[in-house]
C-alpha cells in the first residue's frame, strides 16, 4: 500500500518550489540599499547604519582608542586583545561557543586612530550582538591572569611579527618621522618595553573606561534596519560610562607634519618608504581629493593581469621590485607614501625612478589621458573601498566620533570626479617642495639616502 | 575541590551563626595550624588540576608568601616547635585567598563541561523552514 506522502511527493515538491522561488534572491541581483549611512544618537551613544539588502549584518564598535590616543604605549593593543574575553555575565568560552552556534565571527583590530570590535552574523541575531558589544564595552573583567595567559602572548607575537617584516618597519618609521608623536606611534610594539614596563591588567581597565566612554565611541551597522538598530543600541549601551574617567588629551592636538630620514639595518629583506604630507579624511578639514588621484597615478600595482599597468611607478619599477602607493587618510592629516620592496639594487633603482616620476608630473609632463585613467582608478578604488564593509564601518565610525558626521562615499566619489589636471600637477609640485619622510630598512650599503634621490628632508 | 559544608546554612541564620562562632574559633585554634604560621587555605590539597591552576593565578607576592609560610611550617614541624605567640596567625589574617579562585575555576570547568554536553535545538522558525524544504 502506498502511503499518502510517497504518492504525492512529486506534486508536493513542485508546489513547494513554486511557493519558495519568488522569495529567494539570486546572489547577483542588485542590492536596493545605498552607500548612505543614517546616523543618530541614543542616550549619548552615536550610531549609524545602512540597510544594505542581504542576509548578513556586520556590526562594529569603533572607539577613539587607536595608538594615537593611548596615554601609555601598548594600551591599545592590550585593549584590543581583551575584547570578547570574560565579562561579568559570561565567560570567554561562553561568548565563543554562543557566537559559534549563531554562525558569527568576532574580531577586534586597531589602526592608528581607532579600535574596532567587529561582529559578522545573520541578520536575525542583531539584538544578541548589540548586547554583546555593549557588554564588552561596559563589563569586561580585566583579570591579571587573563592578561598574563591570553593577552600578553598575543602582544608579544605582534611584536615579533613586526620585527620580522621590513615593510611594516619602514611604514611605521615613515609615520614616526612624519608625525613624531600621535599618528607616529607604531601600531605594534616596536620594542618589548611597552608591555614589560607600562602594561598590566589594571592599566588596561583604566584605559577601557576612557575608550568605551559614550563620547569616545560609535556603533555602526551594515545591513540592519535603522529603527530596530536604534532601539537595541538605546537598550544595551546603558551601562557604559557617560564620560571618560580621565581626560588625558593625548593625541587631541592637530597633527603636525615634520618629515625626515631614518635608516635601519635589517637582514630580512629591503624596503623603502618615501612619504609626503597627504590628505585628511573627507570628514576632516584638510581634505584634498587630488591626492587620491595622484596616488593612483603614481600607483605601482597593475589592475590588469600580465601588464605593467598605466601607473607611473608600475612602468618605472626595476625588475624584482614591488611598488605600491598608498594615500593613508586620518581624521585630521594624511600621508601619501610609496612602498618599495625587493632586492636592494632594485629597490634603489625604483626609488630613484619614483622620485623622477613625481618630478615629471610636477613639471606637467603627463597626458590628460593618464590623468583620466588615474581619476577613474581612484574613483573605483574609493567606491570599492566603500563596498568593502570593514573599511566603510571604520571610516563611518571615525567620522562620527571626530566630526559627528558619517563618511559618505558617494560624496567622496563626486569630489574625485571634480579634480582637474592642474590640481594634480600642483599637488605634485607642492609635495616636492615639502619635506619628505624617507625610511630605508635593509641593506644600507645599497639603499640610497634621500639627498641622493633629490628629495628635501 | 570544595567539600560539602554546613557553613552557608549557618551563615544565613544570624542566631545560629552567633551561636556557632565561638565553637568555630575554638576549633580553628585547636587545629593548630595557626600556631605554625599557616592559613586555612595553605592546607588545601594541591595535587589536582583545579588547585594547580589557582596557584598559577596567584599574584607573585601572594605566591611568595605562601611558599614562605609552608617552608616555615615544615621547619617548625621538624624541630617540634611552635611560633612565638605574637607571630601566630590572627583570625583576621586567616583569609580565604585561594578558595575564591578555586570557586571561579570550578565554575569555569563546570561551564565547559555543560557546553561540551549541550544538546542543540533549532530555533522554531528555522526548524520549520528546513522541514519545509526537505533538508
PDB file of C-alpha atoms in Angstrom, chain A residues 154-433:
ATOM      1  CA  UNK A 154      49.389  37.986  21.589  1.00  0.00           C
ATOM      2  CA  UNK A 155      51.127  41.323  22.080  1.00  0.00           C
ATOM      3  CA  UNK A 156      54.458  39.550  22.086  1.00  0.00           C
ATOM      4  CA  UNK A 157      53.628  37.753  18.815  1.00  0.00           C
ATOM      5  CA  UNK A 158      52.631  41.046  17.219  1.00  0.00           C
ATOM      6  CA  UNK A 159      55.977  42.464  18.285  1.00  0.00           C
ATOM      7  CA  UNK A 160      57.881  39.509  16.788  1.00  0.00           C
ATOM      8  CA  UNK A 161      55.925  39.777  13.551  1.00  0.00           C
ATOM      9  CA  UNK A 162      56.686  43.478  13.413  1.00  0.00           C
ATOM     10  CA  UNK A 163      60.421  42.895  13.831  1.00  0.00           C
ATOM     11  CA  UNK A 164      60.421  40.299  11.059  1.00  0.00           C
ATOM     12  CA  UNK A 165      58.672  42.459   8.477  1.00  0.00           C
ATOM     13  CA  UNK A 166      60.782  45.112   6.765  1.00  0.00           C
ATOM     14  CA  UNK A 167      57.719  46.654   5.105  1.00  0.00           C
ATOM     15  CA  UNK A 168      55.987  47.159   8.444  1.00  0.00           C
ATOM     16  CA  UNK A 169      59.132  48.617   9.958  1.00  0.00           C
ATOM     17  CA  UNK A 170      59.611  51.051   7.099  1.00  0.00           C
ATOM     18  CA  UNK A 171      55.964  52.147   7.127  1.00  0.00           C
ATOM     19  CA  UNK A 172      55.948  52.678  10.891  1.00  0.00           C
ATOM     20  CA  UNK A 173      59.232  54.512  10.722  1.00  0.00           C
ATOM     21  CA  UNK A 174      57.919  56.813   7.966  1.00  0.00           C
ATOM     22  CA  UNK A 175      54.862  57.613  10.089  1.00  0.00           C
ATOM     23  CA  UNK A 176      57.057  58.317  13.092  1.00  0.00           C
ATOM     24  CA  UNK A 177      59.227  60.664  11.001  1.00  0.00           C
ATOM     25  CA  UNK A 178      56.207  62.406   9.567  1.00  0.00           C
ATOM     26  CA  UNK A 179      54.146  62.923  12.709  1.00  0.00           C
ATOM     27  CA  UNK A 180      56.551  62.198  15.622  1.00  0.00           C
ATOM     28  CA  UNK A 181      54.001  61.506  18.381  1.00  0.00           C
ATOM     29  CA  UNK A 182      50.280  60.930  17.903  1.00  0.00           C
ATOM     30  CA  UNK A 183      49.881  59.456  14.432  1.00  0.00           C
ATOM     31  CA  UNK A 184      53.562  58.500  14.508  1.00  0.00           C
ATOM     32  CA  UNK A 185      53.196  55.980  17.334  1.00  0.00           C
ATOM     33  CA  UNK A 186      53.717  52.467  15.944  1.00  0.00           C
ATOM     34  CA  UNK A 187      50.627  50.246  15.789  1.00  0.00           C
ATOM     35  CA  UNK A 188      52.540  47.194  17.032  1.00  0.00           C
ATOM     36  CA  UNK A 189      55.061  47.356  19.842  1.00  0.00           C
ATOM     37  CA  UNK A 190      58.416  48.081  18.230  1.00  0.00           C
ATOM     38  CA  UNK A 191      60.251  47.017  21.376  1.00  0.00           C
ATOM     39  CA  UNK A 192      59.231  44.898  24.365  1.00  0.00           C
ATOM     40  CA  UNK A 193      59.477  47.965  26.637  1.00  0.00           C
ATOM     41  CA  UNK A 194      55.795  48.984  26.357  1.00  0.00           C
ATOM     42  CA  UNK A 195      54.445  45.710  27.612  1.00  0.00           C
ATOM     43  CA  UNK A 196      57.175  44.929  30.105  1.00  0.00           C
ATOM     44  CA  UNK A 197      57.249  48.378  31.639  1.00  0.00           C
ATOM     45  CA  UNK A 198      53.885  50.093  31.263  1.00  0.00           C
ATOM     46  CA  UNK A 199      51.252  47.465  30.733  1.00  0.00           C
ATOM     47  CA  UNK A 200      49.187  45.435  33.183  1.00  0.00           C
ATOM     48  CA  UNK A 201      45.560  44.439  33.583  1.00  0.00           C
ATOM     49  CA  UNK A 202      44.692  47.355  35.862  1.00  0.00           C
ATOM     50  CA  UNK A 203      46.101  49.971  33.495  1.00  0.00           C
ATOM     51  CA  UNK A 204      44.180  48.431  30.616  1.00  0.00           C
ATOM     52  CA  UNK A 205      40.992  48.559  32.681  1.00  0.00           C
ATOM     53  CA  UNK A 206      41.620  52.237  33.404  1.00  0.00           C
ATOM     54  CA  UNK A 207      42.106  52.892  29.699  1.00  0.00           C
ATOM     55  CA  UNK A 208      38.943  50.957  28.846  1.00  0.00           C
ATOM     56  CA  UNK A 209      36.953  53.438  30.916  1.00  0.00           C
ATOM     57  CA  UNK A 210      38.176  56.192  28.616  1.00  0.00           C
ATOM     58  CA  UNK A 211      37.988  54.285  25.351  1.00  0.00           C
ATOM     59  CA  UNK A 212      34.486  52.951  25.958  1.00  0.00           C
ATOM     60  CA  UNK A 213      33.012  56.163  27.342  1.00  0.00           C
ATOM     61  CA  UNK A 214      29.977  57.412  25.443  1.00  0.00           C
ATOM     62  CA  UNK A 215      31.602  60.407  23.694  1.00  0.00           C
ATOM     63  CA  UNK A 216      34.513  58.261  22.517  1.00  0.00           C
ATOM     64  CA  UNK A 217      32.880  55.511  20.523  1.00  0.00           C
ATOM     65  CA  UNK A 218      30.272  54.930  17.859  1.00  0.00           C
ATOM     66  CA  UNK A 219      28.346  51.827  16.900  1.00  0.00           C
ATOM     67  CA  UNK A 220      27.976  51.224  13.188  1.00  0.00           C
ATOM     68  CA  UNK A 221      25.930  48.537  11.470  1.00  0.00           C
ATOM     69  CA  UNK A 222      25.834  47.471   7.877  1.00  0.00           C
ATOM     70  CA  UNK A 223      22.746  45.540   6.873  1.00  0.00           C
ATOM     71  CA  UNK A 224      20.441  46.386   9.746  1.00  0.00           C
ATOM     72  CA  UNK A 225      17.098  48.103   9.888  1.00  0.00           C
ATOM     73  CA  UNK A 226      17.721  51.583  11.258  1.00  0.00           C
ATOM     74  CA  UNK A 227      14.700  51.704  13.573  1.00  0.00           C
ATOM     75  CA  UNK A 228      15.374  48.335  15.111  1.00  0.00           C
ATOM     76  CA  UNK A 229      19.078  49.059  15.442  1.00  0.00           C
ATOM     77  CA  UNK A 230      18.491  52.347  17.245  1.00  0.00           C
ATOM     78  CA  UNK A 231      16.153  50.610  19.652  1.00  0.00           C
ATOM     79  CA  UNK A 232      18.720  47.958  20.601  1.00  0.00           C
ATOM     80  CA  UNK A 233      21.547  50.481  20.884  1.00  0.00           C
ATOM     81  CA  UNK A 234      19.446  52.534  23.293  1.00  0.00           C
ATOM     82  CA  UNK A 235      18.718  49.471  25.358  1.00  0.00           C
ATOM     83  CA  UNK A 236      22.068  47.704  25.593  1.00  0.00           C
ATOM     84  CA  UNK A 237      24.519  50.586  25.952  1.00  0.00           C
ATOM     85  CA  UNK A 238      23.066  51.872  29.202  1.00  0.00           C
ATOM     86  CA  UNK A 239      25.901  50.750  31.427  1.00  0.00           C
ATOM     87  CA  UNK A 240      28.849  52.252  29.603  1.00  0.00           C
ATOM     88  CA  UNK A 241      30.355  55.278  31.369  1.00  0.00           C
ATOM     89  CA  UNK A 242      28.854  58.544  30.157  1.00  0.00           C
ATOM     90  CA  UNK A 243      32.147  60.426  30.423  1.00  0.00           C
ATOM     91  CA  UNK A 244      35.769  59.264  30.299  1.00  0.00           C
ATOM     92  CA  UNK A 245      37.260  58.508  33.721  1.00  0.00           C
ATOM     93  CA  UNK A 246      40.078  60.942  32.983  1.00  0.00           C
ATOM     94  CA  UNK A 247      40.754  63.458  30.244  1.00  0.00           C
ATOM     95  CA  UNK A 248      44.316  62.883  29.111  1.00  0.00           C
ATOM     96  CA  UNK A 249      44.219  64.967  25.948  1.00  0.00           C
ATOM     97  CA  UNK A 250      46.759  62.633  24.335  1.00  0.00           C
ATOM     98  CA  UNK A 251      46.571  62.801  20.546  1.00  0.00           C
ATOM     99  CA  UNK A 252      43.933  65.523  20.637  1.00  0.00           C
ATOM    100  CA  UNK A 253      46.204  68.203  19.133  1.00  0.00           C
ATOM    101  CA  UNK A 254      46.127  68.888  15.428  1.00  0.00           C
ATOM    102  CA  UNK A 255      48.664  66.560  13.791  1.00  0.00           C
ATOM    103  CA  UNK A 256      51.723  68.386  12.539  1.00  0.00           C
ATOM    104  CA  UNK A 257      53.898  67.175   9.705  1.00  0.00           C
ATOM    105  CA  UNK A 258      57.664  67.118  10.291  1.00  0.00           C
ATOM    106  CA  UNK A 259      59.468  64.831   7.857  1.00  0.00           C
ATOM    107  CA  UNK A 260      62.983  63.434   7.977  1.00  0.00           C
ATOM    108  CA  UNK A 261      65.035  60.403   7.210  1.00  0.00           C
ATOM    109  CA  UNK A 262      65.642  57.163   9.053  1.00  0.00           C
ATOM    110  CA  UNK A 263      67.823  54.220   8.047  1.00  0.00           C
ATOM    111  CA  UNK A 264      67.567  50.862   9.805  1.00  0.00           C
ATOM    112  CA  UNK A 265      69.868  47.913   9.089  1.00  0.00           C
ATOM    113  CA  UNK A 266      67.974  44.646   8.679  1.00  0.00           C
ATOM    114  CA  UNK A 267      68.859  41.310   7.145  1.00  0.00           C
ATOM    115  CA  UNK A 268      65.309  40.161   6.492  1.00  0.00           C
ATOM    116  CA  UNK A 269      64.782  41.999   3.195  1.00  0.00           C
ATOM    117  CA  UNK A 270      64.787  45.533   1.835  1.00  0.00           C
ATOM    118  CA  UNK A 271      62.076  48.141   1.970  1.00  0.00           C
ATOM    119  CA  UNK A 272      61.924  51.851   1.346  1.00  0.00           C
ATOM    120  CA  UNK A 273      59.048  54.135   2.145  1.00  0.00           C
ATOM    121  CA  UNK A 274      59.002  57.599   0.601  1.00  0.00           C
ATOM    122  CA  UNK A 275      56.262  59.649   2.196  1.00  0.00           C
ATOM    123  CA  UNK A 276      54.807  63.132   1.741  1.00  0.00           C
ATOM    124  CA  UNK A 277      52.113  65.053   3.593  1.00  0.00           C
ATOM    125  CA  UNK A 278      48.747  63.756   2.392  1.00  0.00           C
ATOM    126  CA  UNK A 279      45.058  64.399   2.604  1.00  0.00           C
ATOM    127  CA  UNK A 280      42.840  64.014   5.655  1.00  0.00           C
ATOM    128  CA  UNK A 281      39.649  62.014   5.512  1.00  0.00           C
ATOM    129  CA  UNK A 282      36.765  63.687   3.682  1.00  0.00           C
ATOM    130  CA  UNK A 283      35.151  64.205   7.076  1.00  0.00           C
ATOM    131  CA  UNK A 284      38.249  66.153   8.194  1.00  0.00           C
ATOM    132  CA  UNK A 285      39.408  69.688   7.489  1.00  0.00           C
ATOM    133  CA  UNK A 286      42.333  69.052   5.159  1.00  0.00           C
ATOM    134  CA  UNK A 287      40.627  67.018   2.500  1.00  0.00           C
ATOM    135  CA  UNK A 288      42.391  67.114  -0.883  1.00  0.00           C
ATOM    136  CA  UNK A 289      40.815  64.752  -3.424  1.00  0.00           C
ATOM    137  CA  UNK A 290      43.637  65.457  -5.904  1.00  0.00           C
ATOM    138  CA  UNK A 291      46.000  63.478  -3.695  1.00  0.00           C
ATOM    139  CA  UNK A 292      43.868  60.370  -4.171  1.00  0.00           C
ATOM    140  CA  UNK A 293      44.183  60.876  -7.917  1.00  0.00           C
ATOM    141  CA  UNK A 294      47.918  61.497  -7.641  1.00  0.00           C
ATOM    142  CA  UNK A 295      48.252  58.354  -5.561  1.00  0.00           C
ATOM    143  CA  UNK A 296      46.578  56.213  -8.209  1.00  0.00           C
ATOM    144  CA  UNK A 297      48.557  57.980 -10.949  1.00  0.00           C
ATOM    145  CA  UNK A 298      51.795  57.008  -9.214  1.00  0.00           C
ATOM    146  CA  UNK A 299      50.274  53.655  -8.279  1.00  0.00           C
ATOM    147  CA  UNK A 300      52.620  50.770  -8.871  1.00  0.00           C
ATOM    148  CA  UNK A 301      50.422  47.738  -8.837  1.00  0.00           C
ATOM    149  CA  UNK A 302      48.710  46.824 -12.096  1.00  0.00           C
ATOM    150  CA  UNK A 303      44.945  46.496 -12.069  1.00  0.00           C
ATOM    151  CA  UNK A 304      45.043  44.156 -15.073  1.00  0.00           C
ATOM    152  CA  UNK A 305      46.969  40.922 -15.100  1.00  0.00           C
ATOM    153  CA  UNK A 306      50.070  40.363 -17.299  1.00  0.00           C
ATOM    154  CA  UNK A 307      50.729  44.045 -17.768  1.00  0.00           C
ATOM    155  CA  UNK A 308      52.750  46.691 -16.005  1.00  0.00           C
ATOM    156  CA  UNK A 309      49.650  48.860 -15.863  1.00  0.00           C
ATOM    157  CA  UNK A 310      49.288  52.510 -16.792  1.00  0.00           C
ATOM    158  CA  UNK A 311      50.630  53.781 -13.487  1.00  0.00           C
ATOM    159  CA  UNK A 312      53.855  55.755 -13.489  1.00  0.00           C
ATOM    160  CA  UNK A 313      55.621  53.597 -10.938  1.00  0.00           C
ATOM    161  CA  UNK A 314      54.334  50.363 -12.415  1.00  0.00           C
ATOM    162  CA  UNK A 315      56.208  51.268 -15.601  1.00  0.00           C
ATOM    163  CA  UNK A 316      59.258  52.688 -13.854  1.00  0.00           C
ATOM    164  CA  UNK A 317      59.807  49.841 -11.380  1.00  0.00           C
ATOM    165  CA  UNK A 318      63.002  47.860 -11.827  1.00  0.00           C
ATOM    166  CA  UNK A 319      62.530  44.121 -12.294  1.00  0.00           C
ATOM    167  CA  UNK A 320      62.429  42.408  -8.915  1.00  0.00           C
ATOM    168  CA  UNK A 321      60.909  45.345  -7.070  1.00  0.00           C
ATOM    169  CA  UNK A 322      57.352  45.679  -5.862  1.00  0.00           C
ATOM    170  CA  UNK A 323      55.936  49.192  -5.677  1.00  0.00           C
ATOM    171  CA  UNK A 324      52.742  50.431  -4.136  1.00  0.00           C
ATOM    172  CA  UNK A 325      51.485  53.938  -3.475  1.00  0.00           C
ATOM    173  CA  UNK A 326      49.055  54.463  -0.653  1.00  0.00           C
ATOM    174  CA  UNK A 327      47.191  57.553   0.385  1.00  0.00           C
ATOM    175  CA  UNK A 328      46.693  56.918   4.075  1.00  0.00           C
ATOM    176  CA  UNK A 329      43.949  59.169   5.390  1.00  0.00           C
ATOM    177  CA  UNK A 330      43.409  60.027   9.038  1.00  0.00           C
ATOM    178  CA  UNK A 331      40.871  62.276  10.701  1.00  0.00           C
ATOM    179  CA  UNK A 332      42.985  65.450  10.592  1.00  0.00           C
ATOM    180  CA  UNK A 333      46.009  64.625   8.433  1.00  0.00           C
ATOM    181  CA  UNK A 334      47.238  62.118   5.935  1.00  0.00           C
ATOM    182  CA  UNK A 335      50.324  60.549   4.454  1.00  0.00           C
ATOM    183  CA  UNK A 336      50.897  59.790   0.796  1.00  0.00           C
ATOM    184  CA  UNK A 337      53.563  57.129   0.647  1.00  0.00           C
ATOM    185  CA  UNK A 338      55.233  54.849  -1.813  1.00  0.00           C
ATOM    186  CA  UNK A 339      56.397  51.495  -0.520  1.00  0.00           C
ATOM    187  CA  UNK A 340      59.145  49.747  -2.452  1.00  0.00           C
ATOM    188  CA  UNK A 341      60.263  46.221  -1.565  1.00  0.00           C
ATOM    189  CA  UNK A 342      62.506  43.689  -3.239  1.00  0.00           C
ATOM    190  CA  UNK A 343      66.220  43.165  -3.762  1.00  0.00           C
ATOM    191  CA  UNK A 344      68.399  46.029  -2.537  1.00  0.00           C
ATOM    192  CA  UNK A 345      69.534  47.026  -6.005  1.00  0.00           C
ATOM    193  CA  UNK A 346      66.051  47.004  -7.484  1.00  0.00           C
ATOM    194  CA  UNK A 347      64.705  49.000  -4.558  1.00  0.00           C
ATOM    195  CA  UNK A 348      67.428  51.618  -5.004  1.00  0.00           C
ATOM    196  CA  UNK A 349      66.732  51.954  -8.722  1.00  0.00           C
ATOM    197  CA  UNK A 350      62.984  52.097  -8.253  1.00  0.00           C
ATOM    198  CA  UNK A 351      63.278  54.733  -5.534  1.00  0.00           C
ATOM    199  CA  UNK A 352      65.213  56.929  -7.944  1.00  0.00           C
ATOM    200  CA  UNK A 353      62.684  56.275 -10.693  1.00  0.00           C
ATOM    201  CA  UNK A 354      59.745  57.086  -8.465  1.00  0.00           C
ATOM    202  CA  UNK A 355      61.147  60.466  -7.471  1.00  0.00           C
ATOM    203  CA  UNK A 356      61.803  61.183 -11.159  1.00  0.00           C
ATOM    204  CA  UNK A 357      58.208  60.216 -11.984  1.00  0.00           C
ATOM    205  CA  UNK A 358      56.906  62.625  -9.369  1.00  0.00           C
ATOM    206  CA  UNK A 359      59.136  65.366 -10.752  1.00  0.00           C
ATOM    207  CA  UNK A 360      57.776  64.739 -14.249  1.00  0.00           C
ATOM    208  CA  UNK A 361      54.192  65.025 -13.026  1.00  0.00           C
ATOM    209  CA  UNK A 362      55.068  68.265 -11.252  1.00  0.00           C
ATOM    210  CA  UNK A 363      56.654  69.593 -14.445  1.00  0.00           C
ATOM    211  CA  UNK A 364      53.428  68.789 -16.286  1.00  0.00           C
ATOM    212  CA  UNK A 365      54.844  66.017 -18.453  1.00  0.00           C
ATOM    213  CA  UNK A 366      51.762  63.845 -18.347  1.00  0.00           C
ATOM    214  CA  UNK A 367      48.991  63.318 -20.851  1.00  0.00           C
ATOM    215  CA  UNK A 368      45.415  64.112 -19.945  1.00  0.00           C
ATOM    216  CA  UNK A 369      44.593  60.512 -20.846  1.00  0.00           C
ATOM    217  CA  UNK A 370      46.752  59.288 -17.972  1.00  0.00           C
ATOM    218  CA  UNK A 371      45.055  61.691 -15.568  1.00  0.00           C
ATOM    219  CA  UNK A 372      41.673  60.485 -16.764  1.00  0.00           C
ATOM    220  CA  UNK A 373      42.741  56.886 -16.158  1.00  0.00           C
ATOM    221  CA  UNK A 374      44.041  57.775 -12.704  1.00  0.00           C
ATOM    222  CA  UNK A 375      40.790  59.535 -11.849  1.00  0.00           C
ATOM    223  CA  UNK A 376      38.760  56.533 -12.913  1.00  0.00           C
ATOM    224  CA  UNK A 377      41.028  54.234 -10.914  1.00  0.00           C
ATOM    225  CA  UNK A 378      40.859  56.481  -7.847  1.00  0.00           C
ATOM    226  CA  UNK A 379      37.090  56.661  -8.044  1.00  0.00           C
ATOM    227  CA  UNK A 380      36.803  52.917  -8.475  1.00  0.00           C
ATOM    228  CA  UNK A 381      39.150  52.301  -5.574  1.00  0.00           C
ATOM    229  CA  UNK A 382      37.163  54.650  -3.370  1.00  0.00           C
ATOM    230  CA  UNK A 383      33.816  53.086  -4.225  1.00  0.00           C
ATOM    231  CA  UNK A 384      35.203  49.580  -3.917  1.00  0.00           C
ATOM    232  CA  UNK A 385      36.677  50.571  -0.578  1.00  0.00           C
ATOM    233  CA  UNK A 386      33.219  51.741   0.436  1.00  0.00           C
ATOM    234  CA  UNK A 387      31.721  48.435  -0.545  1.00  0.00           C
ATOM    235  CA  UNK A 388      34.376  46.686   1.448  1.00  0.00           C
ATOM    236  CA  UNK A 389      32.273  46.655   4.566  1.00  0.00           C
ATOM    237  CA  UNK A 390      35.085  46.624   7.051  1.00  0.00           C
ATOM    238  CA  UNK A 391      36.731  49.816   5.788  1.00  0.00           C
ATOM    239  CA  UNK A 392      33.383  51.555   5.420  1.00  0.00           C
ATOM    240  CA  UNK A 393      32.439  50.797   9.005  1.00  0.00           C
ATOM    241  CA  UNK A 394      35.689  52.107  10.414  1.00  0.00           C
ATOM    242  CA  UNK A 395      35.614  55.295   8.346  1.00  0.00           C
ATOM    243  CA  UNK A 396      31.997  55.936   9.263  1.00  0.00           C
ATOM    244  CA  UNK A 397      32.632  55.372  12.948  1.00  0.00           C
ATOM    245  CA  UNK A 398      35.724  57.552  12.776  1.00  0.00           C
ATOM    246  CA  UNK A 399      33.757  60.339  11.119  1.00  0.00           C
ATOM    247  CA  UNK A 400      31.043  60.091  13.777  1.00  0.00           C
ATOM    248  CA  UNK A 401      33.446  60.294  16.701  1.00  0.00           C
ATOM    249  CA  UNK A 402      35.577  63.123  15.380  1.00  0.00           C
ATOM    250  CA  UNK A 403      33.216  65.283  13.411  1.00  0.00           C
ATOM    251  CA  UNK A 404      29.804  63.834  14.178  1.00  0.00           C
ATOM    252  CA  UNK A 405      29.111  63.106  10.557  1.00  0.00           C
ATOM    253  CA  UNK A 406      29.375  59.744   8.837  1.00  0.00           C
ATOM    254  CA  UNK A 407      31.716  59.124   5.917  1.00  0.00           C
ATOM    255  CA  UNK A 408      29.673  59.337   2.723  1.00  0.00           C
ATOM    256  CA  UNK A 409      31.337  57.533  -0.120  1.00  0.00           C
ATOM    257  CA  UNK A 410      29.090  58.963  -2.815  1.00  0.00           C
ATOM    258  CA  UNK A 411      30.327  62.439  -1.959  1.00  0.00           C
ATOM    259  CA  UNK A 412      33.957  61.362  -1.968  1.00  0.00           C
ATOM    260  CA  UNK A 413      33.472  59.859  -5.419  1.00  0.00           C
ATOM    261  CA  UNK A 414      31.959  63.147  -6.608  1.00  0.00           C
ATOM    262  CA  UNK A 415      34.897  65.097  -5.198  1.00  0.00           C
ATOM    263  CA  UNK A 416      37.309  62.875  -7.128  1.00  0.00           C
ATOM    264  CA  UNK A 417      35.307  63.477 -10.322  1.00  0.00           C
ATOM    265  CA  UNK A 418      35.804  67.187  -9.855  1.00  0.00           C
ATOM    266  CA  UNK A 419      39.629  67.047  -9.711  1.00  0.00           C
ATOM    267  CA  UNK A 420      41.301  68.942 -12.570  1.00  0.00           C
ATOM    268  CA  UNK A 421      44.586  68.091 -14.299  1.00  0.00           C
ATOM    269  CA  UNK A 422      46.149  71.306 -12.995  1.00  0.00           C
ATOM    270  CA  UNK A 423      45.227  70.403  -9.424  1.00  0.00           C
ATOM    271  CA  UNK A 424      47.109  67.101  -9.739  1.00  0.00           C
ATOM    272  CA  UNK A 425      50.225  68.810 -11.138  1.00  0.00           C
ATOM    273  CA  UNK A 426      50.076  71.470  -8.467  1.00  0.00           C
ATOM    274  CA  UNK A 427      49.723  68.827  -5.748  1.00  0.00           C
ATOM    275  CA  UNK A 428      52.809  67.018  -7.074  1.00  0.00           C
ATOM    276  CA  UNK A 429      54.765  70.269  -7.086  1.00  0.00           C
ATOM    277  CA  UNK A 430      53.730  71.002  -3.503  1.00  0.00           C
ATOM    278  CA  UNK A 431      54.826  67.542  -2.417  1.00  0.00           C
ATOM    279  CA  UNK A 432      58.293  68.052  -3.847  1.00  0.00           C
ATOM    280  CA  UNK A 433      58.578  71.407  -2.130  1.00  0.00           C
TER     281      UNK A 433
END
